[in-house]
XYZ file of C-alpha atoms in Angstrom:
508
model
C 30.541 4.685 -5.252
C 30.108 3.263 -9.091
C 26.488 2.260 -10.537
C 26.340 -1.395 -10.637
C 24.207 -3.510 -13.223
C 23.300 -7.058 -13.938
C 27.346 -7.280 -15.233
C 28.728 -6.507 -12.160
C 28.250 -7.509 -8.370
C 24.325 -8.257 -7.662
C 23.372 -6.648 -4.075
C 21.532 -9.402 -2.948
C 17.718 -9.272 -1.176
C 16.468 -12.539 0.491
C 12.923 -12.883 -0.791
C 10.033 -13.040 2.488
C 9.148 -16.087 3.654
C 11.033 -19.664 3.127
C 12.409 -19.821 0.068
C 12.056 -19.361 -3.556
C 9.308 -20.943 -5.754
C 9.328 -25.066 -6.142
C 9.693 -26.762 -9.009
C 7.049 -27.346 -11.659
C 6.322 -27.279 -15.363
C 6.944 -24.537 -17.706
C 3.776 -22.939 -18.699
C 3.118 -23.233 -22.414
C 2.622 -20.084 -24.304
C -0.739 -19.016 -25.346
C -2.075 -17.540 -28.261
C -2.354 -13.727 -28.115
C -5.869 -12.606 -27.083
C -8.306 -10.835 -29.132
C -9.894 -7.622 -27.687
C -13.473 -8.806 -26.433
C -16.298 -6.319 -27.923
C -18.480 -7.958 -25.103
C -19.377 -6.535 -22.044
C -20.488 -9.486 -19.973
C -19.644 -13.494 -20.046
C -22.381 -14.219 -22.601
C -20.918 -11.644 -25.183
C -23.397 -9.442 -24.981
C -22.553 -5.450 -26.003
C -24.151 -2.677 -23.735
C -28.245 -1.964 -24.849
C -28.701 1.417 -27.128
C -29.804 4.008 -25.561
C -32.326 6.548 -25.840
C -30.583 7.719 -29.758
C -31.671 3.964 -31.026
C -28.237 3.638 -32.340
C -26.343 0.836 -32.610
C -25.025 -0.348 -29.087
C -22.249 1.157 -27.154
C -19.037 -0.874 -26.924
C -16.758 -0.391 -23.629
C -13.064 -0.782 -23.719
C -11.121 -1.327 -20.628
C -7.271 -1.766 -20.486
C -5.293 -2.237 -16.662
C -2.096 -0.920 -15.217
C -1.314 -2.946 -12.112
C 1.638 -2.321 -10.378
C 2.589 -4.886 -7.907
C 4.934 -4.485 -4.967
C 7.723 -7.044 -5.384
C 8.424 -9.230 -2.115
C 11.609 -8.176 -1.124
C 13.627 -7.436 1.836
C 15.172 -4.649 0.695
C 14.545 -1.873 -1.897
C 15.057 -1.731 -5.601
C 18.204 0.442 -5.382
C 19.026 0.549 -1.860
C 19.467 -1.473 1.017
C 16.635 0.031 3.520
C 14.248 -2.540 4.681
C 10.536 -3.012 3.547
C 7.980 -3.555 6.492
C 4.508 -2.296 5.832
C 3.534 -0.139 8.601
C 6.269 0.769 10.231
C 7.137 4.410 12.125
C 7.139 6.855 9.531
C 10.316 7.786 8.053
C 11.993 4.767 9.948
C 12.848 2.555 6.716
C 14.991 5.562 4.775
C 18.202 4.996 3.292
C 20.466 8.332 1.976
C 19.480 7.265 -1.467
C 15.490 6.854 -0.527
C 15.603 10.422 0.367
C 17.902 12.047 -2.632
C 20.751 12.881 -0.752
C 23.502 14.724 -2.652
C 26.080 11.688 -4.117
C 23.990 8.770 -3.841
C 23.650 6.415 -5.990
C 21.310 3.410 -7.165
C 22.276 -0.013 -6.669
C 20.518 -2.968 -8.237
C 18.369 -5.413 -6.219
C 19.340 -8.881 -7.816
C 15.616 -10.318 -5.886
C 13.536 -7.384 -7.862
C 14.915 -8.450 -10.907
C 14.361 -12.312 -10.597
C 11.062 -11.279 -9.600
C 10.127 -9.542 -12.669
C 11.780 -12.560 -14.814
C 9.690 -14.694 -12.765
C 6.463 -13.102 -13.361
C 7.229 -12.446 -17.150
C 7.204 -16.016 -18.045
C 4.420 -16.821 -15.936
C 2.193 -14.194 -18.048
C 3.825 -16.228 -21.421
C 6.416 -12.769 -22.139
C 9.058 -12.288 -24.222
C 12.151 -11.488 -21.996
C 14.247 -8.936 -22.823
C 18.067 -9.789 -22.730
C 18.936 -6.202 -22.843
C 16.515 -3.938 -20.848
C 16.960 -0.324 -20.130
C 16.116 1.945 -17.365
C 14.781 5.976 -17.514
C 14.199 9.182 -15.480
C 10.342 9.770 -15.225
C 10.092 13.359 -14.066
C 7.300 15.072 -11.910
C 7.713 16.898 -8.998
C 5.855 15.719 -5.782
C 6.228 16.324 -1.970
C 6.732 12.775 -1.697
C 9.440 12.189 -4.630
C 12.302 13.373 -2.924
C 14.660 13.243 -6.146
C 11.792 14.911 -9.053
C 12.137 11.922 -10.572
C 11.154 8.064 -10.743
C 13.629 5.856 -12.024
C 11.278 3.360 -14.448
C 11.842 1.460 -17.990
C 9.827 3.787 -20.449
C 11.815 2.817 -23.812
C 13.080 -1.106 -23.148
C 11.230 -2.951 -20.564
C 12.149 -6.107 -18.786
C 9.607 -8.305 -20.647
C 7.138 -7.464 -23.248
C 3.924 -9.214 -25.693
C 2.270 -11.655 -22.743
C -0.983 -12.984 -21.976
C -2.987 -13.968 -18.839
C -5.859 -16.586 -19.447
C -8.905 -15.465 -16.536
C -12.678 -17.408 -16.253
C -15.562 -16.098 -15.134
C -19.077 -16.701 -14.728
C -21.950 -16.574 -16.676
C -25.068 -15.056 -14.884
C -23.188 -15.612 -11.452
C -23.620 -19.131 -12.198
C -20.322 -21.196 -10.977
C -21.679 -24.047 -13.298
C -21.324 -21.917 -16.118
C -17.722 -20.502 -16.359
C -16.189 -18.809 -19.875
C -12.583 -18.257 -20.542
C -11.327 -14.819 -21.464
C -7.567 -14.015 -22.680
C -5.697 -10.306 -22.298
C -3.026 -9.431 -23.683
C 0.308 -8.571 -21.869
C 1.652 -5.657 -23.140
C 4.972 -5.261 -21.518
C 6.019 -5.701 -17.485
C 8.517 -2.858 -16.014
C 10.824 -2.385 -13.158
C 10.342 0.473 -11.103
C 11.034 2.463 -8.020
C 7.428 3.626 -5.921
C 6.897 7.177 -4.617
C 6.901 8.104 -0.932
C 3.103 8.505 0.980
C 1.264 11.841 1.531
C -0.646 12.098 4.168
C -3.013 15.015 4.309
C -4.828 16.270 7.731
C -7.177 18.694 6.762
C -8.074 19.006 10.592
C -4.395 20.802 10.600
C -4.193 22.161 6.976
C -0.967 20.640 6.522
C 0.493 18.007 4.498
C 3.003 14.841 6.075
C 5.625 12.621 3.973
C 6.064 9.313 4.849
C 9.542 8.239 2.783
C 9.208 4.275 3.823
C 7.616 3.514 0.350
C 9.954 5.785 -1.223
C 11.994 3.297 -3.230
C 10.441 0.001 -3.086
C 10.550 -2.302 -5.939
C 7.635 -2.235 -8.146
C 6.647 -4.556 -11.371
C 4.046 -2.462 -13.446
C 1.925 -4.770 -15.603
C 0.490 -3.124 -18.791
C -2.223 -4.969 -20.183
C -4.278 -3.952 -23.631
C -8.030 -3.335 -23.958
C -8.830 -5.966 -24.287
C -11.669 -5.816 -21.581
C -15.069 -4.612 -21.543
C -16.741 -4.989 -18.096
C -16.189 -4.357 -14.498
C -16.377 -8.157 -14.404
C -13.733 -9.101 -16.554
C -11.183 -6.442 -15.008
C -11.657 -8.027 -11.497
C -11.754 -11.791 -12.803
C -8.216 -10.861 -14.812
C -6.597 -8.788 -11.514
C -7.504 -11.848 -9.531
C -5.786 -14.258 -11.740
C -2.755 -12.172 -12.110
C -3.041 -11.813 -8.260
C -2.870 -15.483 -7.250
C 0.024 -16.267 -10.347
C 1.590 -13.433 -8.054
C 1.032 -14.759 -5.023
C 2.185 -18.766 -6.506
C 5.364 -17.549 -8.012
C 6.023 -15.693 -4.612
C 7.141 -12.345 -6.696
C 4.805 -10.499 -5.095
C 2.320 -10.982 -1.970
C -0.064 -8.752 -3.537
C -2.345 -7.832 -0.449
C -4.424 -4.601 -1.909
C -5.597 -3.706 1.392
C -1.619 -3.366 2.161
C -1.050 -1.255 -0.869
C 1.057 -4.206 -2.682
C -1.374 -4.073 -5.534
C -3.066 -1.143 -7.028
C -4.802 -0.912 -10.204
C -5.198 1.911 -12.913
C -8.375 1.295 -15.371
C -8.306 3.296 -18.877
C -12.012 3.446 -19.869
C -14.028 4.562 -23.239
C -16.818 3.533 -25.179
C -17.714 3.497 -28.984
C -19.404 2.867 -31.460
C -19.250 -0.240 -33.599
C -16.846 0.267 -36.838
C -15.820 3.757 -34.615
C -12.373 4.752 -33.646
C -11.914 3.954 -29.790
C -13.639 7.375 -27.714
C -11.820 9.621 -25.454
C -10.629 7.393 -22.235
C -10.822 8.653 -19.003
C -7.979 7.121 -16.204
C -9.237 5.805 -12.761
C -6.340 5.545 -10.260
C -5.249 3.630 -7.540
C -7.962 1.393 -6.909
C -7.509 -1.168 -3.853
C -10.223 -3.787 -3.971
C -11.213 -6.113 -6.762
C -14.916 -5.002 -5.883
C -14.223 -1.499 -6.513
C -12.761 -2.265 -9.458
C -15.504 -3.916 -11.252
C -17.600 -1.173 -9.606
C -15.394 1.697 -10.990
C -14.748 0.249 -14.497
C -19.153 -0.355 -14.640
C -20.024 2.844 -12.984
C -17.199 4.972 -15.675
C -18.616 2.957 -18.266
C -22.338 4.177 -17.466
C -21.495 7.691 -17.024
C -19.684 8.039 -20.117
C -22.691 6.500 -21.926
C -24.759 8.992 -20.305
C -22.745 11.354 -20.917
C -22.352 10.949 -24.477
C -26.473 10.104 -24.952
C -27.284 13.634 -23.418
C -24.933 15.304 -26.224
C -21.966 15.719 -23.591
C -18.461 15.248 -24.302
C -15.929 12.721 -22.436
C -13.278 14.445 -21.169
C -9.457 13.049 -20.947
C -9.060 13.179 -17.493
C -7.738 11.247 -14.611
C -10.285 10.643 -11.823
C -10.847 8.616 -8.620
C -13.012 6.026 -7.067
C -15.225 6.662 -4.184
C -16.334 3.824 -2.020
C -19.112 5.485 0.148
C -20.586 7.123 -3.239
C -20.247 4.539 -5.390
C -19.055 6.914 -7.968
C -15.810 8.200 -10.018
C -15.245 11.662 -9.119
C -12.837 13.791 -11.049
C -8.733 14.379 -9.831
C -7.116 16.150 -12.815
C -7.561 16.696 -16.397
C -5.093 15.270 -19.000
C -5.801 17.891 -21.894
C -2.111 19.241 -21.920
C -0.356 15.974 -21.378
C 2.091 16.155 -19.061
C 5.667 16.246 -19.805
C 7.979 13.801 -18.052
C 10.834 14.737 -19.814
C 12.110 10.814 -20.102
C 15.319 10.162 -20.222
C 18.295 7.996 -19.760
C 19.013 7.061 -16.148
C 23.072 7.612 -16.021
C 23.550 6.375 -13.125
C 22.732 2.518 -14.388
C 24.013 0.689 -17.207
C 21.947 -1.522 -19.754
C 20.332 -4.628 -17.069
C 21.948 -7.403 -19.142
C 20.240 -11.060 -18.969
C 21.393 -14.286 -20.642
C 19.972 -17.814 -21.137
C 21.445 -21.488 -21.447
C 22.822 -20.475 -24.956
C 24.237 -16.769 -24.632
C 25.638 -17.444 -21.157
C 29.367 -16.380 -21.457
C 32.223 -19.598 -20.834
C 33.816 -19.357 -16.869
C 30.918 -17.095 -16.346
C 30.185 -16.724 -12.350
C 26.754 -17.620 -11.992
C 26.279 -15.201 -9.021
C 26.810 -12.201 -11.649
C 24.110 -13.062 -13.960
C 20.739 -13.813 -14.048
C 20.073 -17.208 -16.456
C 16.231 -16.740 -17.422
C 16.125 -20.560 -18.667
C 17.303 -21.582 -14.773
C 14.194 -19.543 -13.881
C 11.791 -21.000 -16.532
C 12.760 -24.707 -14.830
C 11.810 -23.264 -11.539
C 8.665 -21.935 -12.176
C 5.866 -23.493 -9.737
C 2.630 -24.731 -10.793
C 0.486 -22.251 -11.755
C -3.484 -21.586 -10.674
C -4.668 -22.893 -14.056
C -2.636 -25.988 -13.416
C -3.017 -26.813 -9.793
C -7.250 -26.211 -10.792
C -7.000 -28.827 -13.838
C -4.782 -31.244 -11.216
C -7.757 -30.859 -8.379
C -10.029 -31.730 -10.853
C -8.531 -34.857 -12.295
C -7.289 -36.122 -9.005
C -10.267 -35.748 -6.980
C -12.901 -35.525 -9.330
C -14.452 -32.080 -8.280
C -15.802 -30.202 -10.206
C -13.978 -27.159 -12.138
C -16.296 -24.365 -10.791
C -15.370 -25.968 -7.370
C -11.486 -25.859 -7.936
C -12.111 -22.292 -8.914
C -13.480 -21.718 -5.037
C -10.505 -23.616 -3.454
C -7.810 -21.445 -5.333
C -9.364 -18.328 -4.643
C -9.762 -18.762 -0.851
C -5.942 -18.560 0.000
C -5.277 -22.020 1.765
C -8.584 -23.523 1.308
C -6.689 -25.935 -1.251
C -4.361 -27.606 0.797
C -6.712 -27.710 3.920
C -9.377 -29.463 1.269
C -6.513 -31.904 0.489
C -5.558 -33.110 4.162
C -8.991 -33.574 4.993
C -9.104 -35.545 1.741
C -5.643 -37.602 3.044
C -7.085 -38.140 6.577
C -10.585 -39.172 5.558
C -12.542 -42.347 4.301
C -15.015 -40.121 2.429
C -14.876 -39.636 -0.830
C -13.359 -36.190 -2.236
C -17.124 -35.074 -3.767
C -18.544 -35.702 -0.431
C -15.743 -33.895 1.511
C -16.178 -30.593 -1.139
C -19.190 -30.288 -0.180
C -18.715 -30.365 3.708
C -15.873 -27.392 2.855
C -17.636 -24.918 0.985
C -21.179 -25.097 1.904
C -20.580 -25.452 5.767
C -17.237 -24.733 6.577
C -16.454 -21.797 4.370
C -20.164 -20.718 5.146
C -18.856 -20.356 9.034
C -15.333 -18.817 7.948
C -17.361 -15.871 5.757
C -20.005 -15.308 8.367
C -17.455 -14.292 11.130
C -15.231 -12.828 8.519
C -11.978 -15.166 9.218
C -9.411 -16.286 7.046
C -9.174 -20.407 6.614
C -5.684 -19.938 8.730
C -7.439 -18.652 11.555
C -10.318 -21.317 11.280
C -10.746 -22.713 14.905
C -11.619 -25.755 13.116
C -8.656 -27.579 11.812
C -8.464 -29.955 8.720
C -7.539 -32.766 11.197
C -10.330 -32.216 13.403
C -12.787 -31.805 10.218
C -11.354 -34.960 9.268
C -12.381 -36.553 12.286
C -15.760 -35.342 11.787
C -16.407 -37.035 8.677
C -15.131 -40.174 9.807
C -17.533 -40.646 12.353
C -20.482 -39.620 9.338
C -19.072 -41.884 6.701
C -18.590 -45.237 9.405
C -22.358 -43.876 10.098
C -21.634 -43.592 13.989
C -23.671 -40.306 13.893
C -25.882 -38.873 11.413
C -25.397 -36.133 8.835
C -27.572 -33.707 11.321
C -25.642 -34.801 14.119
C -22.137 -34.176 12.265
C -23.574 -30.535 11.881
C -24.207 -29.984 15.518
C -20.312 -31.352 16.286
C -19.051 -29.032 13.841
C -21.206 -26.224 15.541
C -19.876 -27.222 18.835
C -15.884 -27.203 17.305
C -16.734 -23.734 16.372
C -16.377 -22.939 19.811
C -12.966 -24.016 20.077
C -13.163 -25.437 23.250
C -11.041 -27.987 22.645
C -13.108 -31.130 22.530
C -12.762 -33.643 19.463
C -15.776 -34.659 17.930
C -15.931 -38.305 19.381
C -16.011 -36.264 22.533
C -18.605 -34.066 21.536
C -20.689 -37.007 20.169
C -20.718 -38.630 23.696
C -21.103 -35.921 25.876
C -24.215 -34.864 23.861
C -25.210 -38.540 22.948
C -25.510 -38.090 19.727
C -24.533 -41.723 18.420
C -26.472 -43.431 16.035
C -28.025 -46.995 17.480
C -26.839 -49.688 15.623
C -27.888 -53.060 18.119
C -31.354 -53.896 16.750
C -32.265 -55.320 20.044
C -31.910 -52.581 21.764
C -33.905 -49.983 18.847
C -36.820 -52.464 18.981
C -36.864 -52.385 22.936
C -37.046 -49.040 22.530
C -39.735 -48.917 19.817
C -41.942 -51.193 21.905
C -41.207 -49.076 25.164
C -42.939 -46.181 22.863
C -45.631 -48.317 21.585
C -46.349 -49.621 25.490
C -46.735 -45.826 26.080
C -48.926 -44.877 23.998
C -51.033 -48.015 24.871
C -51.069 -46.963 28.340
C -52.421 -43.326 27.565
């Protein structure tokens, strides 16, 4: 059974879902970021502390490696499902078995491309995969099969906003830069019962193709390192590379935290792993940042260490120190040749196009991106840009804003607001997704029909949309009858009623 590589026959993986991305625009490259010394929106640096010296800056870098969406594994054929029966998912190669040997996932690698010239990277025509080796319960082989010397694409950036204040009207721009984007296989699960004392290995994960996205520090706040993971998490989810659900494990984050001294050398940075939630994130990188301050005010030392979030505490506790780095004895993975890709002008005469990867046939392909679909919402509709931010980041929110748009007289501004101040107010409140909304964009649309041909009244339209809460069924015109809620328009008949009051009162 040979090694096969981008120059021989691809093992193809069909990618979830309908599909590959759409066409769109080529993003333009951007300018590499500086590293931001501030450590909130307004560029302020952290207060000195009790020493009266000059401030403390923070610097915060991110690993984030992001499941690709794939059917199959990066070197074998087993399936990916997420929870599935342990150990159901396990090819011979998955769990190390004597003879076995890696394959190439042709969807992994278009994945990666993908994603690379989304973040504005340099694509490597000539990448080059290693042997990463630590010895684990859950590593079956003693080894991870990564690209530690030549990665798949290198030198990126990833523009991110964020707020000033928490202030949506006031929104800055931040850049990081992209240091380099690798292929690589993920580790197996451990899961410990300390009810039992004993230790299970779950080998489903074992294998699955991962991108790892190394980006400089070029952070400085909890703040920024969530805004940024977002952004890189919907250009995930756009492209289709990756689905990136962190409660599902498909995205996990590694911050690198110190702090200095202005005109100092970067301090000793401490490693927190495998966080899941962009709110523990921003709480991890802020809480590290504190206690290292602290640390270092009360005469202490930072120690090179690798630690852990906890949720309940609110704190980073300590996993393992670094102090004797760890050898992983890199080296050449035999078992795969050099991954060889080609664009429009190195692709070979009578080449077959289903034994190469063309990175310019990808660059055509790319979709629209977040920043590009937000700037499009804006000059379409004439929303504003703190409001585009809200439909992008509620996953489907966009397009259901846009058919109630297309099936509505009201103007887009008006519409906007009925979404995220009442709608999205409902969908947070009993914790639902705008997919499981009981209240469709067509019935919405219906809603605000009847309020714009002023048939009801804008308190009225809020009791129908109360009422298709329920779900029972009804459309609003229904609703609107069966509660009388119309608004009078005969005059005759208002000022028989106003004089039926005024006889009333006349008679009391």
């Amino acid at each position: 059974m040979a090694a096969r590589g981008c120059g021989a026959v691809w093992r193809r993986a069909r990618q979830r879902g309908a599909g590959g991305p759409g066409p769109g625009p080529a993003p333009a490259p951007s300018p590499r970021g500086q590293r931001a010394v501030a450590c909130n929106a307004r560029g302020g640096a952290v207060p000195a502390g009790k020493s009266g010296l000059a401030p403390w800056i923070p610097v915060v870098g991110l690993e984030i490696h992001a499941q690709i969406s794939s059917n199959s594994k990066l070197f074998s054929g087993a399936q990916v499902q997420f929870a599935a029966p342990p150990n159901s998912l396990v090819s011979f190669f998955d769990a190390s078995l004597p003879g076995t040997l890696p394959v190439l996932n042709r969807r992994c690698v278009e994945a990666a491309v993908m994603t690379g010239l989304a973040l504005n990277c340099s694509i490597n025509k000539k990448s080059l995969f290693d042997r990463k080796h630590y010895f684990y319960a859950d590593l079956p082989a003693g080894y991870q099969i990564t690209q530690q010397r030549v990665p798949i694409a290198v030198n990126g950036s990833l523009s991110y906003s964020l707020c000033v204040d928490n202030k949506m009207s006031q929104m800055v721009t931040r850049t990081v830069r992209i240091k380099q984007i690798q292929l690589e296989q993920d580790s197996g699960k451990s899961l410990h019962d300390d009810t039992r004392s004993q230790t299970l290995v779950d080998l489903n994960r074992a294998g699955v193709g991962l991108m790892e996205v190394v980006m400089e520090p070029d952070m400085c706040c909890g703040e920024e390192a969530a805004a940024a993971v977002r952004e890189l998490q919907l250009i995930l989810q756009t492209l289709g590379s990756s689905q990136a659900v962190m409660a599902e494990g498909q995205l996990r984050v590694d911050a690198n935290v110190s702090v200095h001294r202005p005109g100092e050398p970067y301090g000793v940075r401490t490693e927190v792993k495998n966080i899941n939630s962009m709110r523990f994130l921003a709480k991890a990188v802020d809480y590290e940042i504190q206690r290292q301050i602290e640390e270092l005010e009360n005469g202490g030392t930072i120690l090179n260490e690798t630690r852990a979030f906890d949720s309940k505490l609110g704190c980073t506790v300590p996993m393992r120190d670094k102090e004797g780095k760890q050898d992983y004895r890199f080296m050449p993975e035999p078992n795969l040749p050099p991954l060889i890709l080609y664009d429009e002008k190195s692709l070979p005469a009578n080449m077959n196009h289903q034994q190469v990867i063309n990175i310019d046939w990808i660059h055509k392909r790319l979709p629209d991106l977040p920043s590009v679909k937000r700037e499009k919402l804006v000059e379409q509709y004439g929303i504003l840009p703190e409001h585009s931010f809200t439909l992008l980041n509620e996953d489907g929110l966009a397009e259901f804003f846009e058919t109630v748009v297309k099936q509505t007289q009201m103007k887009p501004k008006k519409v906007i607001g009925w979404i995220l101040n009442d709608l999205l107010s409902y969908l947070k409140q009993h914790s639902l997704t705008v997919k499981e909304s009981p209240v469709s964009s067509f019935l919405l649309a219906d809603l605000l029909n009847l309020l714009e041909k002023k048939e009801i009244s804008s308190t009225a339209a809020k009791q129908v949309l109360a009422e298709l809460w329920k779900g029972e069924g009804k459309t609003p015109l229904e609703i609107v009858k069966e509660q009388k809620l119309e608004l009078l328009q005969d005059q005759k008949e208002l000022e028989q009623i106003c004089q039926a009051v005024i006889d009333g009162q006349e008679n009391e």
